CSV table of N, CA, C and O in Angstrom, one decimal:
chain,number,residue,atom,x,y,z
A,1,GLY,N,-18.0,1.5,-5.0
A,1,GLY,CA,-17.6,0.9,-3.7
A,1,GLY,C,-17.1,2.0,-2.8
A,1,GLY,O,-17.2,3.2,-3.1
A,2,LYS,N,-16.7,1.6,-1.7
A,2,LYS,CA,-16.1,2.5,-0.7
A,2,LYS,C,-14.9,1.8,-0.1
A,2,LYS,O,-14.7,0.6,-0.3
A,3,GLY,N,-14.1,2.6,0.6
A,3,GLY,CA,-12.8,2.0,1.1
A,3,GLY,C,-12.5,2.7,2.4
A,3,GLY,O,-13.0,3.7,2.8
A,4,LYS,N,-11.5,2.1,3.1
A,4,LYS,CA,-11.0,2.7,4.3
A,4,LYS,C,-9.5,2.3,4.5
A,4,LYS,O,-9.0,1.4,3.9
A,5,VAL,N,-8.8,3.1,5.2
A,5,VAL,CA,-7.4,3.0,5.4
A,5,VAL,C,-7.2,2.3,6.8
A,5,VAL,O,-7.8,2.7,7.8
A,6,VAL,N,-6.3,1.3,6.8
A,6,VAL,CA,-5.9,0.7,8.1
A,6,VAL,C,-4.4,0.9,8.3
A,6,VAL,O,-3.6,0.5,7.4
A,7,LEU,N,-4.0,1.6,9.4
A,7,LEU,CA,-2.6,1.9,9.6
A,7,LEU,C,-2.0,0.9,10.6
A,7,LEU,O,-2.7,0.4,11.4
A,8,PRO,N,-0.7,0.7,10.5
A,8,PRO,CA,0.0,-0.1,11.5
A,8,PRO,C,-0.2,0.5,12.9
A,8,PRO,O,-0.2,1.7,13.1
A,9,GLY,N,-0.5,-0.4,13.8
A,9,GLY,CA,-0.7,0.0,15.2
A,9,GLY,C,-2.2,0.3,15.5
A,9,GLY,O,-2.5,0.4,16.6
A,10,SER,N,-3.0,0.3,14.5
A,10,SER,CA,-4.5,0.5,14.7
A,10,SER,C,-5.1,-0.8,15.2
A,10,SER,O,-4.5,-1.8,15.1
A,11,GLU,N,-6.3,-0.7,15.8
A,11,GLU,CA,-6.9,-1.8,16.4
A,11,GLU,C,-7.2,-3.0,15.4
A,11,GLU,O,-7.3,-4.1,15.8
A,12,THR,N,-7.3,-2.6,14.1
A,12,THR,CA,-7.7,-3.7,13.2
A,12,THR,C,-6.5,-4.1,12.3
A,12,THR,O,-6.6,-4.9,11.4
A,13,TRP,N,-5.3,-3.5,12.5
A,13,TRP,CA,-4.1,-3.8,11.7
A,13,TRP,C,-3.8,-5.3,11.7
A,13,TRP,O,-3.7,-5.9,10.6
A,14,ASP,N,-3.8,-5.9,12.9
A,14,ASP,CA,-3.4,-7.3,12.9
A,14,ASP,C,-4.4,-8.2,12.2
A,14,ASP,O,-4.0,-9.2,11.5
A,15,LYS,N,-5.7,-7.9,12.3
A,15,LYS,CA,-6.7,-8.6,11.6
A,15,LYS,C,-6.5,-8.7,10.1
A,15,LYS,O,-6.5,-9.7,9.4
A,16,TYR,N,-6.2,-7.5,9.5
A,16,TYR,CA,-6.0,-7.4,8.0
A,16,TYR,C,-4.6,-7.8,7.6
A,16,TYR,O,-4.4,-8.5,6.6
A,17,ALA,N,-3.6,-7.5,8.4
A,17,ALA,CA,-2.2,-7.8,8.1
A,17,ALA,C,-2.0,-9.3,8.0
A,17,ALA,O,-1.2,-9.8,7.3
A,18,ALA,N,-2.8,-10.1,8.8
A,18,ALA,CA,-2.7,-11.5,8.8
A,18,ALA,C,-3.1,-12.1,7.4
A,18,ALA,O,-2.7,-13.3,7.1
A,19,LEU,N,-3.7,-11.4,6.6
A,19,LEU,CA,-4.2,-11.8,5.3
A,19,LEU,C,-3.1,-11.7,4.2
A,19,LEU,O,-3.3,-12.2,3.1
A,20,PHE,N,-2.0,-11.0,4.6
A,20,PHE,CA,-0.9,-10.7,3.6
A,20,PHE,C,0.4,-11.1,4.2
A,20,PHE,O,0.6,-11.3,5.4
A,21,THR,N,1.4,-11.2,3.3
A,21,THR,CA,2.8,-11.2,3.8
A,21,THR,C,3.3,-9.8,3.9
A,21,THR,O,3.5,-9.1,2.9
A,22,THR,N,3.3,-9.2,5.1
A,22,THR,CA,3.7,-7.9,5.3
A,22,THR,C,5.2,-7.8,5.5
A,22,THR,O,5.8,-8.8,6.0
A,23,THR,N,5.8,-6.7,5.2
A,23,THR,CA,7.2,-6.5,5.4
A,23,THR,C,7.5,-5.2,6.2
A,23,THR,O,6.6,-4.4,6.4
A,24,GLU,N,8.7,-5.1,6.7
A,24,GLU,CA,9.1,-3.8,7.4
A,24,GLU,C,8.8,-2.7,6.5
A,24,GLU,O,9.1,-2.7,5.3
A,25,GLY,N,8.3,-1.6,7.0
A,25,GLY,CA,8.0,-0.4,6.2
A,25,GLY,C,6.6,-0.4,5.6
A,25,GLY,O,6.3,0.5,4.9
A,26,ALA,N,5.8,-1.4,5.9
A,26,ALA,CA,4.4,-1.4,5.4
A,26,ALA,C,3.7,-0.1,5.9
A,26,ALA,O,3.8,0.1,7.1
A,27,ARG,N,3.1,0.6,5.0
A,27,ARG,CA,2.5,1.9,5.4
A,27,ARG,C,1.1,1.8,5.8
A,27,ARG,O,0.6,2.5,6.7
A,28,GLN,N,0.3,1.0,5.0
A,28,GLN,CA,-1.1,1.0,5.2
A,28,GLN,C,-1.7,-0.1,4.4
A,28,GLN,O,-1.1,-0.7,3.5
A,29,ILE,N,-2.9,-0.5,4.8
A,29,ILE,CA,-3.7,-1.5,4.1
A,29,ILE,C,-5.0,-0.7,3.7
A,29,ILE,O,-5.6,-0.1,4.5
A,30,ILE,N,-5.3,-0.9,2.4
A,30,ILE,CA,-6.6,-0.3,1.9
A,30,ILE,C,-7.6,-1.4,1.9
A,30,ILE,O,-7.4,-2.4,1.2
A,31,VAL,N,-8.7,-1.2,2.6
A,31,VAL,CA,-9.8,-2.2,2.6
A,31,VAL,C,-10.9,-1.6,1.7
A,31,VAL,O,-11.4,-0.5,1.9
A,32,ALA,N,-11.2,-2.3,0.6
A,32,ALA,CA,-12.2,-1.9,-0.4
A,32,ALA,C,-13.5,-2.7,-0.3
A,32,ALA,O,-13.4,-3.9,-0.2
A,33,TYR,N,-14.6,-2.0,-0.2
A,33,TYR,CA,-15.9,-2.7,-0.2
A,33,TYR,C,-16.5,-2.4,-1.6
A,33,TYR,O,-16.8,-1.3,-1.9
A,34,ILE,N,-16.5,-3.4,-2.4
A,34,ILE,CA,-16.9,-3.3,-3.8
A,34,ILE,C,-18.4,-3.7,-3.9
A,34,ILE,O,-18.8,-4.8,-3.5
A,35,PHE,N,-19.2,-2.8,-4.4
A,35,PHE,CA,-20.6,-3.0,-4.5
A,35,PHE,C,-21.0,-3.3,-5.9
A,35,PHE,O,-22.1,-3.9,-6.2
A,36,HIS,N,-20.3,-2.9,-6.9
A,36,HIS,CA,-20.7,-3.0,-8.3
A,36,HIS,C,-19.4,-3.1,-9.2
A,36,HIS,O,-18.5,-2.3,-9.0
A,37,VAL,N,-19.3,-4.0,-10.1
A,37,VAL,CA,-18.2,-4.2,-11.0
A,37,VAL,C,-18.7,-4.3,-12.4
A,37,VAL,O,-19.9,-4.7,-12.7
A,38,GLN,N,-17.9,-4.0,-13.3
A,38,GLN,CA,-18.2,-4.1,-14.7
A,38,GLN,C,-17.1,-4.9,-15.4
A,38,GLN,O,-15.9,-4.7,-15.1
A,39,SER,N,-17.4,-5.7,-16.3
A,39,SER,CA,-16.4,-6.5,-17.0
A,39,SER,C,-16.3,-6.2,-18.4
A,39,SER,O,-17.1,-5.4,-19.0
A,40,SER,N,-15.3,-6.6,-19.1
A,40,SER,CA,-15.0,-6.4,-20.5
A,40,SER,C,-14.7,-7.7,-21.1
A,40,SER,O,-14.2,-8.6,-20.5
A,41,CYS,N,-14.8,-7.7,-22.4
A,41,CYS,CA,-14.5,-8.9,-23.2
A,41,CYS,C,-13.0,-9.2,-23.2
A,41,CYS,O,-12.5,-10.3,-23.3
A,42,GLY,N,-12.2,-8.1,-23.0
A,42,GLY,CA,-10.7,-8.3,-23.0
A,42,GLY,C,-10.1,-8.4,-24.3
A,42,GLY,O,-8.9,-8.7,-24.4
A,43,PHE,N,-10.8,-8.3,-25.4
A,43,PHE,CA,-10.2,-8.6,-26.7
A,43,PHE,C,-9.1,-7.6,-27.1
A,43,PHE,O,-8.2,-8.0,-27.8
A,44,GLY,N,-9.1,-6.4,-26.5
A,44,GLY,CA,-8.1,-5.4,-26.8
A,44,GLY,C,-7.0,-5.4,-25.8
A,44,GLY,O,-6.0,-4.6,-25.9
A,45,VAL,N,-7.0,-6.3,-24.8
A,45,VAL,CA,-6.0,-6.3,-23.8
A,45,VAL,C,-4.8,-7.2,-24.2
A,45,VAL,O,-5.0,-8.4,-24.5
A,46,PRO,N,-3.6,-6.7,-24.2
A,46,PRO,CA,-2.5,-7.6,-24.5
A,46,PRO,C,-2.2,-8.7,-23.5
A,46,PRO,O,-2.6,-8.6,-22.4
A,47,ILE,N,-1.6,-9.7,-24.0
A,47,ILE,CA,-1.3,-10.9,-23.1
A,47,ILE,C,0.1,-10.6,-22.5
A,47,ILE,O,1.1,-10.4,-23.2
A,48,TYR,N,0.1,-10.5,-21.2
A,48,TYR,CA,1.4,-10.3,-20.5
A,48,TYR,C,1.7,-11.6,-19.7
A,48,TYR,O,0.8,-12.3,-19.3
A,49,GLU,N,3.0,-11.8,-19.5
A,49,GLU,CA,3.4,-13.0,-18.9
A,49,GLU,C,4.2,-12.7,-17.6
A,49,GLU,O,5.1,-11.8,-17.6
A,50,TYR,N,3.8,-13.3,-16.5
A,50,TYR,CA,4.4,-13.0,-15.2
A,50,TYR,C,5.8,-13.6,-15.2
A,50,TYR,O,6.0,-14.8,-15.6
A,51,VAL,N,6.8,-12.9,-14.9
A,51,VAL,CA,8.2,-13.3,-14.9
A,51,VAL,C,8.7,-13.6,-13.4
A,51,VAL,O,9.1,-14.7,-13.1
A,52,SER,N,8.6,-12.6,-12.6
A,52,SER,CA,8.9,-12.7,-11.2
A,52,SER,C,8.6,-11.5,-10.4
A,52,SER,O,8.2,-10.5,-11.0
A,53,ASP,N,8.6,-11.6,-9.1
A,53,ASP,CA,8.4,-10.4,-8.2
A,53,ASP,C,9.7,-9.5,-8.3
A,53,ASP,O,10.8,-10.1,-8.6
A,54,ARG,N,9.5,-8.3,-8.1
A,54,ARG,CA,10.7,-7.4,-8.1
A,54,ARG,C,11.1,-7.2,-6.6
A,54,ARG,O,10.3,-7.2,-5.7
A,55,SER,N,12.4,-7.2,-6.4
A,55,SER,CA,13.0,-7.1,-5.0
A,55,SER,C,13.4,-5.6,-4.7
A,55,SER,O,13.8,-5.4,-3.5
A,56,ILE,N,13.3,-4.7,-5.6
A,56,ILE,CA,13.9,-3.4,-5.4
A,56,ILE,C,13.3,-2.7,-4.1
A,56,ILE,O,14.0,-2.0,-3.4
A,57,LEU,N,12.0,-2.8,-3.9
A,57,LEU,CA,11.3,-2.2,-2.8
A,57,LEU,C,11.9,-2.8,-1.5
A,57,LEU,O,12.2,-2.0,-0.5
A,58,PHE,N,12.0,-4.1,-1.4
A,58,PHE,CA,12.4,-4.8,-0.2
A,58,PHE,C,13.9,-4.4,0.0
A,58,PHE,O,14.3,-4.2,1.2
A,59,ASP,N,14.7,-4.3,-1.0
A,59,ASP,CA,16.1,-4.0,-0.9
A,59,ASP,C,16.2,-2.5,-0.3
A,59,ASP,O,17.0,-2.3,0.5
A,60,TRP,N,15.4,-1.6,-0.9
A,60,TRP,CA,15.4,-0.2,-0.4
A,60,TRP,C,15.0,-0.1,1.0
A,60,TRP,O,15.7,0.6,1.8
A,61,ILE,N,14.0,-0.8,1.5
A,61,ILE,CA,13.5,-0.8,2.9
A,61,ILE,C,14.6,-1.4,3.8
A,61,ILE,O,14.9,-0.8,4.8
A,62,GLU,N,15.2,-2.4,3.4
A,62,GLU,CA,16.3,-3.0,4.2
A,62,GLU,C,17.5,-2.1,4.3
A,62,GLU,O,18.0,-1.9,5.4
A,63,THR,N,17.8,-1.3,3.3
A,63,THR,CA,18.9,-0.3,3.3
A,63,THR,C,18.5,0.8,4.3
A,63,THR,O,19.3,1.3,5.1
A,64,LYS,N,17.3,1.3,4.2
A,64,LYS,CA,16.8,2.4,5.0
A,64,LYS,C,16.6,2.1,6.4
A,64,LYS,O,16.8,2.9,7.3
A,65,GLY,N,16.2,0.8,6.7
A,65,GLY,CA,15.8,0.4,8.1
A,65,GLY,C,14.5,1.0,8.5
A,65,GLY,O,13.9,1.8,7.8
A,66,GLU,N,14.0,0.5,9.6
A,66,GLU,CA,12.6,1.0,10.0
A,66,GLU,C,12.6,2.5,10.2
A,66,GLU,O,11.6,3.1,9.8
A,67,THR,N,13.5,3.0,10.9
A,67,THR,CA,13.5,4.5,11.2
A,67,THR,C,13.6,5.3,9.9
A,67,THR,O,12.9,6.2,9.7
A,68,GLY,N,14.5,4.9,9.0
A,68,GLY,CA,14.7,5.6,7.8
A,68,GLY,C,13.5,5.5,6.9
A,68,GLY,O,13.1,6.5,6.2
A,69,SER,N,12.8,4.4,6.8
A,69,SER,CA,11.6,4.3,6.0
A,69,SER,C,10.5,5.1,6.6
A,69,SER,O,9.7,5.7,5.8
A,70,GLN,N,10.4,5.1,7.9
A,70,GLN,CA,9.3,6.0,8.5
A,70,GLN,C,9.6,7.5,8.3
A,70,GLN,O,8.7,8.2,8.0
A,71,GLU,N,10.9,7.9,8.4
A,71,GLU,CA,11.2,9.3,8.1
A,71,GLU,C,10.9,9.6,6.6
A,71,GLU,O,10.4,10.7,6.4
A,72,TYR,N,11.2,8.7,5.7
A,72,TYR,CA,10.8,8.9,4.3
A,72,TYR,C,9.3,9.1,4.1
A,72,TYR,O,8.9,10.0,3.4
A,73,GLN,N,8.6,8.3,4.7
A,73,GLN,CA,7.1,8.3,4.6
A,73,GLN,C,6.6,9.7,5.1
A,73,GLN,O,5.7,10.3,4.5
A,74,GLN,N,7.1,10.1,6.3
A,74,GLN,CA,6.7,11.4,6.9
A,74,GLN,C,7.1,12.6,6.0
A,74,GLN,O,6.4,13.6,5.9
A,75,LYS,N,8.1,12.5,5.2
A,75,LYS,CA,8.6,13.5,4.4
A,75,LYS,C,7.9,13.5,3.0
A,75,LYS,O,7.6,14.6,2.5
A,76,ASN,N,7.6,12.3,2.5
A,76,ASN,CA,7.1,12.2,1.1
A,76,ASN,C,5.8,11.6,0.9
A,76,ASN,O,5.3,11.7,-0.2
A,77,ASN,N,5.1,11.0,1.9
A,77,ASN,CA,3.9,10.3,1.6
A,77,ASN,C,2.7,10.8,2.4
A,77,ASN,O,1.7,10.1,2.6
A,78,LEU,N,2.7,12.0,2.9
A,78,LEU,CA,1.6,12.5,3.7
A,78,LEU,C,0.4,12.9,2.8
A,78,LEU,O,-0.8,13.0,3.3
A,79,TYR,N,0.6,13.2,1.5
A,79,TYR,CA,-0.4,13.5,0.6
A,79,TYR,C,-0.3,12.7,-0.7
A,79,TYR,O,0.8,12.4,-1.1
A,80,SER,N,-1.5,12.4,-1.3
A,80,SER,CA,-1.5,11.6,-2.5
A,80,SER,C,-1.1,12.6,-3.7
A,80,SER,O,-0.9,13.8,-3.5
A,81,LEU,N,-1.0,12.0,-4.9
A,81,LEU,CA,-0.6,12.9,-6.0
A,81,LEU,C,-1.7,13.9,-6.3
A,81,LEU,O,-1.4,15.0,-6.8
A,82,ASP,N,-2.9,13.7,-5.9
A,82,ASP,CA,-4.0,14.7,-6.1
A,82,ASP,C,-4.2,15.5,-4.8
A,82,ASP,O,-5.3,16.1,-4.6
A,83,GLU,N,-3.2,15.5,-3.9
A,83,GLU,CA,-3.1,16.4,-2.7
A,83,GLU,C,-4.2,16.0,-1.7
A,83,GLU,O,-4.6,16.8,-0.9
A,84,LEU,N,-4.6,14.8,-1.7
A,84,LEU,CA,-5.5,14.3,-0.6
A,84,LEU,C,-4.7,13.7,0.5
A,84,LEU,O,-3.6,13.1,0.3
A,85,PRO,N,-5.0,13.9,1.8
A,85,PRO,CA,-4.3,13.4,2.9
A,85,PRO,C,-4.3,11.8,2.9
A,85,PRO,O,-5.3,11.2,2.5
A,86,THR,N,-3.1,11.2,3.2
A,86,THR,CA,-3.0,9.8,3.2
A,86,THR,C,-3.2,9.1,4.5
A,86,THR,O,-3.1,7.9,4.6
A,87,HIS,N,-3.4,9.9,5.6
A,87,HIS,CA,-3.6,9.4,6.9
A,87,HIS,C,-2.3,8.8,7.5
A,87,HIS,O,-2.4,8.0,8.4
A,88,LEU,N,-1.2,9.1,6.9
A,88,LEU,CA,0.1,8.5,7.4
A,88,LEU,C,0.8,9.5,8.4
A,88,LEU,O,1.8,9.1,8.9
A,89,SER,N,0.2,10.6,8.6
A,89,SER,CA,0.9,11.6,9.5
A,89,SER,C,0.9,11.0,10.9
A,89,SER,O,-0.1,10.5,11.5
A,90,ARG,N,2.0,11.0,11.5
A,90,ARG,CA,2.2,10.5,12.9
A,90,ARG,C,2.7,11.7,13.8
A,90,ARG,O,3.6,12.4,13.3
A,91,PRO,N,2.2,11.8,15.0
A,91,PRO,CA,2.6,12.9,15.9
A,91,PRO,C,4.1,12.8,16.2
A,91,PRO,O,4.7,11.7,16.2
């Protein structure tokens, strides 16, 4: 497949953001175009049980505020772990 990045404020952000519950501090939406998938029998996959959503990210964003979370992103999220640009750089 292929994918693209949609950033807040871009012309297509509202279109895609409407499909999710977005929160303050949302960095980007990744749109994936999947052309081919492979499945597995799953016999070796453990059974996990959903317990609840975690609130730690939302608590952290609330503590930082919009400005603080944007500053954090500009300092820490401009490159992926494999050193590829994340398209989050803002002038």
